[in-house]
Every structure is written in structure tokens, then in C-alpha cells.
XYZ file of C-alpha atoms in Angstrom:
325
model
C 132.273 55.370 28.492
C 129.080 53.347 28.966
C 129.149 49.585 28.640
C 127.609 47.985 25.481
C 125.057 45.272 26.223
C 124.176 42.292 23.970
C 121.462 39.664 24.012
C 121.112 36.268 22.243
C 118.467 36.170 19.517
C 117.229 32.569 19.020
C 115.761 33.444 15.645
C 119.039 34.532 14.123
C 121.189 32.471 16.459
C 123.325 35.542 16.991
C 124.150 38.014 19.737
C 122.418 41.215 18.906
C 123.277 44.597 20.342
C 120.801 45.729 22.986
C 119.137 48.997 22.090
C 117.841 50.893 25.190
C 114.512 52.648 24.880
C 113.944 56.239 25.877
C 111.817 55.012 28.767
C 114.722 52.982 30.160
C 117.028 55.953 29.810
C 114.532 58.157 31.583
C 114.047 55.658 34.449
C 117.800 55.212 34.880
C 118.351 58.960 34.930
C 115.566 59.472 37.446
C 116.952 56.698 39.636
C 120.428 58.216 39.553
C 119.123 61.685 40.364
C 116.953 60.301 43.194
C 119.920 58.474 44.723
C 122.097 61.544 44.388
C 119.397 63.722 45.972
C 118.913 61.333 48.897
C 122.669 61.152 49.416
C 122.965 64.961 49.274
C 120.111 65.411 51.753
C 121.732 62.889 54.105
C 125.085 64.645 53.900
C 123.399 68.009 54.500
C 121.549 66.707 57.569
C 124.724 65.220 59.039
C 126.673 68.408 58.304
C 124.011 70.623 59.876
C 123.866 68.342 62.921
C 127.581 68.528 63.644
C 128.460 71.943 62.216
C 126.842 75.371 62.579
C 126.010 77.488 59.612
C 127.531 80.997 59.378
C 124.144 82.460 60.322
C 123.855 80.185 63.356
C 127.390 81.092 64.427
C 126.495 84.788 64.278
C 123.266 84.218 66.253
C 125.078 82.181 68.909
C 127.690 84.913 69.257
C 124.959 87.551 69.617
C 123.115 85.420 72.210
C 126.334 84.996 74.201
C 126.929 88.737 74.178
C 123.309 89.443 75.149
C 123.558 86.979 78.032
C 126.773 88.654 79.214
C 125.203 92.123 79.177
C 122.055 90.799 80.856
C 124.128 89.304 83.678
C 126.029 92.595 83.939
C 122.798 94.600 84.230
C 121.372 92.115 86.724
C 124.493 92.569 88.878
C 124.005 96.343 88.730
C 120.350 95.958 89.769
C 121.365 93.749 92.714
C 123.962 96.329 93.794
C 121.399 99.158 93.545
C 118.952 97.121 95.625
C 121.609 96.694 98.321
C 122.309 100.435 98.313
C 118.588 101.152 98.518
C 118.237 98.738 101.453
C 120.996 100.644 103.294
C 119.189 103.947 102.650
C 115.908 102.486 103.877
C 117.510 101.113 107.043
C 119.173 104.460 107.783
C 115.892 106.262 107.111
C 113.917 104.036 109.512
C 116.580 103.595 112.207
C 118.062 107.071 112.254
C 116.148 109.940 110.674
C 112.682 108.745 111.653
C 113.878 107.834 115.138
C 115.258 111.344 115.526
C 111.984 112.944 114.462
C 109.863 110.434 116.402
C 108.131 109.289 113.238
C 106.920 105.763 112.599
C 109.009 103.769 110.071
C 107.473 103.341 106.628
C 105.613 99.971 106.458
C 107.272 97.376 104.253
C 104.192 97.014 102.019
C 104.277 100.761 101.351
C 108.008 100.647 100.612
C 107.395 97.872 98.099
C 104.799 100.128 96.434
C 103.042 97.150 94.890
C 100.798 97.629 91.902
C 97.884 95.551 90.677
C 95.750 95.519 87.550
C 96.460 93.988 84.161
C 99.603 92.273 83.007
C 102.115 95.114 82.619
C 104.375 92.998 80.424
C 101.707 91.841 77.973
C 103.245 93.762 75.076
C 106.531 91.886 75.547
C 104.819 88.491 75.578
C 102.769 89.309 72.500
C 105.912 89.993 70.481
C 106.858 86.346 70.894
C 110.481 87.080 71.727
C 112.542 84.014 72.603
C 114.327 85.703 75.533
C 111.060 87.113 76.872
C 111.568 85.492 80.289
C 114.910 87.252 80.751
C 113.482 90.554 79.554
C 110.405 90.334 81.807
C 112.507 89.291 84.810
C 114.916 92.219 84.420
C 112.114 94.655 83.590
C 110.247 93.569 86.719
C 113.319 94.103 88.914
C 113.961 97.546 87.435
C 110.300 98.593 87.873
C 110.323 97.375 91.469
C 113.516 99.321 92.126
C 112.048 102.474 90.563
C 108.923 102.238 92.739
C 110.966 101.816 95.917
C 113.223 104.715 94.973
C 110.138 106.867 94.447
C 108.827 105.992 97.921
C 112.275 106.649 99.431
C 112.415 110.014 97.698
C 109.027 110.938 99.204
C 110.316 109.846 102.617
C 113.347 112.125 102.346
C 111.057 114.981 101.311
C 109.067 114.362 104.493
C 112.219 114.249 106.623
C 113.448 117.490 105.010
C 110.130 119.111 105.842
C 110.488 118.110 109.481
C 114.036 119.465 109.581
C 113.048 123.001 108.558
C 113.268 125.670 111.268
C 114.587 123.203 113.836
C 118.034 124.597 114.588
C 117.409 124.428 118.313
C 116.083 120.913 118.022
C 119.113 119.767 116.031
C 121.521 121.448 118.425
C 119.838 119.755 121.389
C 119.806 116.218 120.010
C 122.601 114.105 121.607
C 124.141 113.461 118.203
C 127.838 112.741 118.842
C 129.848 110.210 120.808
C 130.787 111.268 124.353
C 134.513 110.707 123.783
C 136.798 111.044 120.771
C 136.591 107.737 118.904
C 138.034 108.418 115.465
C 139.261 104.847 114.959
C 135.941 103.379 116.179
C 137.804 101.117 118.613
C 136.488 102.558 121.889
C 132.986 101.088 121.844
C 133.249 98.097 124.194
C 129.631 97.095 124.739
C 126.330 98.003 123.134
C 122.707 98.507 124.127
C 120.537 95.503 125.023
C 120.865 92.270 126.965
C 124.495 91.759 127.945
C 126.475 89.655 130.408
C 126.911 91.635 133.638
C 130.644 91.757 134.527
C 130.058 91.316 138.276
C 126.843 89.300 138.582
C 127.710 87.113 135.545
C 124.080 86.978 134.429
C 122.410 88.453 131.368
C 120.858 91.824 132.187
C 119.502 94.731 130.240
C 122.353 97.110 129.444
C 120.642 100.495 129.200
C 123.455 102.315 127.441
C 126.752 101.845 125.642
C 130.242 101.561 127.141
C 133.255 103.393 125.727
C 136.561 102.133 127.094
C 139.273 104.771 127.460
C 142.237 105.571 129.744
C 141.493 107.312 133.012
C 141.406 111.081 132.515
C 140.183 110.972 128.902
C 137.895 114.004 128.267
C 134.136 113.418 128.148
C 132.005 115.797 126.074
C 128.356 116.854 126.116
C 126.661 115.252 123.131
C 124.106 118.042 122.665
C 123.096 121.468 123.941
C 121.349 121.408 127.301
C 121.339 122.101 131.033
C 123.200 120.032 133.652
C 120.502 118.717 135.998
C 122.565 116.348 138.162
C 126.198 116.072 139.255
C 126.306 113.178 141.707
C 128.650 110.745 143.404
C 127.444 107.359 144.687
C 129.544 104.483 146.009
C 127.970 101.819 143.799
C 126.081 101.771 140.559
C 126.959 104.780 138.377
C 129.680 106.070 140.710
C 130.390 109.660 139.674
C 127.894 110.676 137.001
C 126.315 113.645 135.264
C 122.862 114.079 133.765
C 122.044 116.688 131.107
C 118.543 117.734 130.071
C 118.585 118.622 126.368
C 114.902 119.472 126.070
C 112.507 117.907 123.561
C 112.312 114.864 125.869
C 116.053 114.024 125.668
C 118.199 113.359 128.775
C 121.753 111.969 128.659
C 123.714 110.312 131.456
C 127.511 109.906 131.732
C 128.567 107.428 134.432
C 131.727 106.127 136.178
C 133.513 109.473 135.726
C 136.727 110.502 137.439
C 136.339 114.301 137.625
C 133.593 116.862 136.897
C 134.124 120.008 134.818
C 130.599 121.428 135.178
C 128.127 122.186 137.956
C 124.429 121.616 138.379
C 122.317 124.181 136.520
C 125.093 125.069 134.076
C 124.184 125.423 130.407
C 126.437 123.489 128.028
C 126.900 123.255 124.300
C 127.498 120.165 122.227
C 131.221 119.388 122.381
C 131.855 121.129 125.737
C 133.992 119.067 128.116
C 131.964 118.035 131.168
C 134.489 115.755 132.904
C 136.909 112.862 132.454
C 136.755 109.077 132.218
C 137.092 107.178 135.472
C 136.511 103.792 137.075
C 134.045 104.675 139.845
C 130.974 102.804 141.057
C 130.225 99.315 139.732
C 132.882 99.459 137.051
C 135.433 96.815 136.085
C 137.691 99.035 133.939
C 138.105 102.714 133.078
C 135.242 103.679 130.758
C 132.232 105.925 130.367
C 128.787 104.388 130.467
C 126.609 106.576 128.225
C 122.801 106.564 128.201
C 120.056 108.415 126.346
C 116.511 108.660 127.673
C 113.731 109.836 125.389
C 110.528 110.778 127.198
C 111.712 108.746 130.194
C 112.508 105.605 128.191
C 115.962 104.223 127.452
C 116.836 104.225 123.746
C 119.841 102.896 121.857
C 122.441 105.720 121.789
C 124.066 104.312 118.638
C 121.048 105.393 116.610
C 121.946 108.997 117.380
C 125.630 108.982 116.376
C 125.016 110.759 113.095
C 126.775 114.079 113.627
C 130.377 112.874 113.747
C 130.192 109.709 111.622
C 130.228 109.041 107.902
C 127.616 106.550 106.619
C 130.199 103.762 106.383
C 131.446 104.536 109.921
C 127.892 104.533 111.231
C 127.300 101.082 109.707
C 130.510 99.819 111.313
C 129.727 101.122 114.795
C 126.183 99.780 114.488
C 127.676 96.361 113.783
C 130.074 96.632 116.740
C 127.273 97.650 119.094
C 125.155 94.655 118.058
C 127.658 92.111 119.392
C 126.334 90.467 122.559
C 129.479 90.609 124.687
C 130.096 91.460 128.354
C 129.444 95.002 129.514
C 131.945 96.941 131.660
C 129.381 98.005 134.269
């Protein structure tokens, strides 16, 4: 109930009831509505500042899910890049070494492209997450280009492998002793500490430690060109000519099972492990010469190893420890 207002009228000397005009009523109403509107706007601003609307909650949930799936896809892309890098390394360090082909240059593997902005259509759409989309799209495109180049490389390697049964049979492609647990490789190819001289010298092969009398096998088809015994150096050793520029040498042997001029097949026993010559423990020192030059034998252990085993033995051979001879 509204309050009744009075005013003193000096003419009548009485208090007269105050009659409000329509203008006053209108102004009062407008003032009340304005105050209420300002208060409502203030409450709405404060509410929106501290609380999310249902629509904003839905958008935030969608953004969180999109970010999760983006991170998941990015992890998959990183994993695929790692797998591709392993394939590229095996291609350059194994298959192309075998076929005496130059490795693919890194700029060709990257298969870079020039020209206009390939992601212009994404930018023009004005998407808020355009940076994430462009970043992931760029990684996927780069991966696709490298996979295409790798596929072409394997096509080339397959072409070289056709009609080369003799070549494949002649390549020294297995380890000279049974090494199923990959624990026999004692020293790799490269500069190593000499066990007697105690100085770093070029180690021209790999050493496989094994008990005396352990069988040694020919690593490829070929002809025995040397069966020798010397008091120092290699001690008792055998050399096999495999053709195609490949010669293998097996040193510090105990006994011979073949003679000079004999033809052998890959996997044939040619002798046993010994400790002859400049050797500090029973082992076989194994070398591969390609066109008269020493090469890393580990790069040719592809016949009897799975990819994961090859990676492991490659890692073991890279350790710069002391050789056994």
C-alpha cells in the first residue's frame, strides 16, 4: 500500500492531500524500471563471469574431447614417424649396402614441396583451432610424402633382387656361430681398445666369444681360398671367396673342417672356435671384405635375425669396448 502524502496550504491554513500528476507517476515508474534493469544487468554480468552457461559448458566439454583426440592422433603420428625412421635406417644401412647402392639423400626422403600455401582453405574458414589442425595436417602430409618415397625405394630394391639367387646365396648373410640369445657378440667393428697393446686401434671385424670347440659356419656360398696357421696375428684362420667382391675371414680357430679350393655352402661347418694367434680368450674374429675394403659385418646379419634382433645386435656392436684380438 502506497504512502499518502500531504502538504500545508497557507491559503486555507490546512494540510491538503498531495495529488501526484501523471508525469510524476511516469518518471517514478521509469526510474524504478531503470534501477531494476541496471541491477538485473549487473547480476547477469556477475553470474556470467563466475558461472558458465549450459551452451558454454557443452562447448568446453567438446573442446576437451577434441583436445584429447588431437593429442591421441599426434601420439600416433609420432609413433608412425619412429617406425618410418627405423625402415629408412634399415633401407640405407642394410638393403642398399647389400646392393651397393647409394643411400637416398635426406632432402629427397623429406620430399619437400613448394608453391602456394597448401592450408589456405583452412585459414580462410576462420576456425578457432586452425593452428592445431594445420599442425597435425602438416605432420600427416609430411609422413605421407616420406612413406611414398620409402615405397619407391623398396620397389627399387625389389627390382635389384630379381634373378639374383646366386648373388643372395653368396652374400655372407648370417653370423659365423650360433648366437640365438645374441649374447656372443663381444666387440664390434671400428676403433676399439687393443687387448694386448692397450691402445685404440681399428678393429676390422667383429668378435664372437664362445667356448673352445664351438662350430664355426660359412656365412655364404663360396670357395675356400686360404687355410693358414700363423703364430701371431690371426693364428689359425680361413678365408672364403664368395664372388661378387665378397671375401670373409675367420680367425683364431682351433681346428679346420675344410681344405683350400673346397666349395662350401652357407651354413656348412668350416672349423671350430679356438684361442690361437694374438687372442686373449676363445673366440672367432670375423671379417668381411668388399672389393678389398673392410666393411662392418653387422650390416650383413639379415638372414638369421628378426628386425628387432638386428636392431639389438647393431646396438651391441656400437659399444666401444675392448676387442679380444
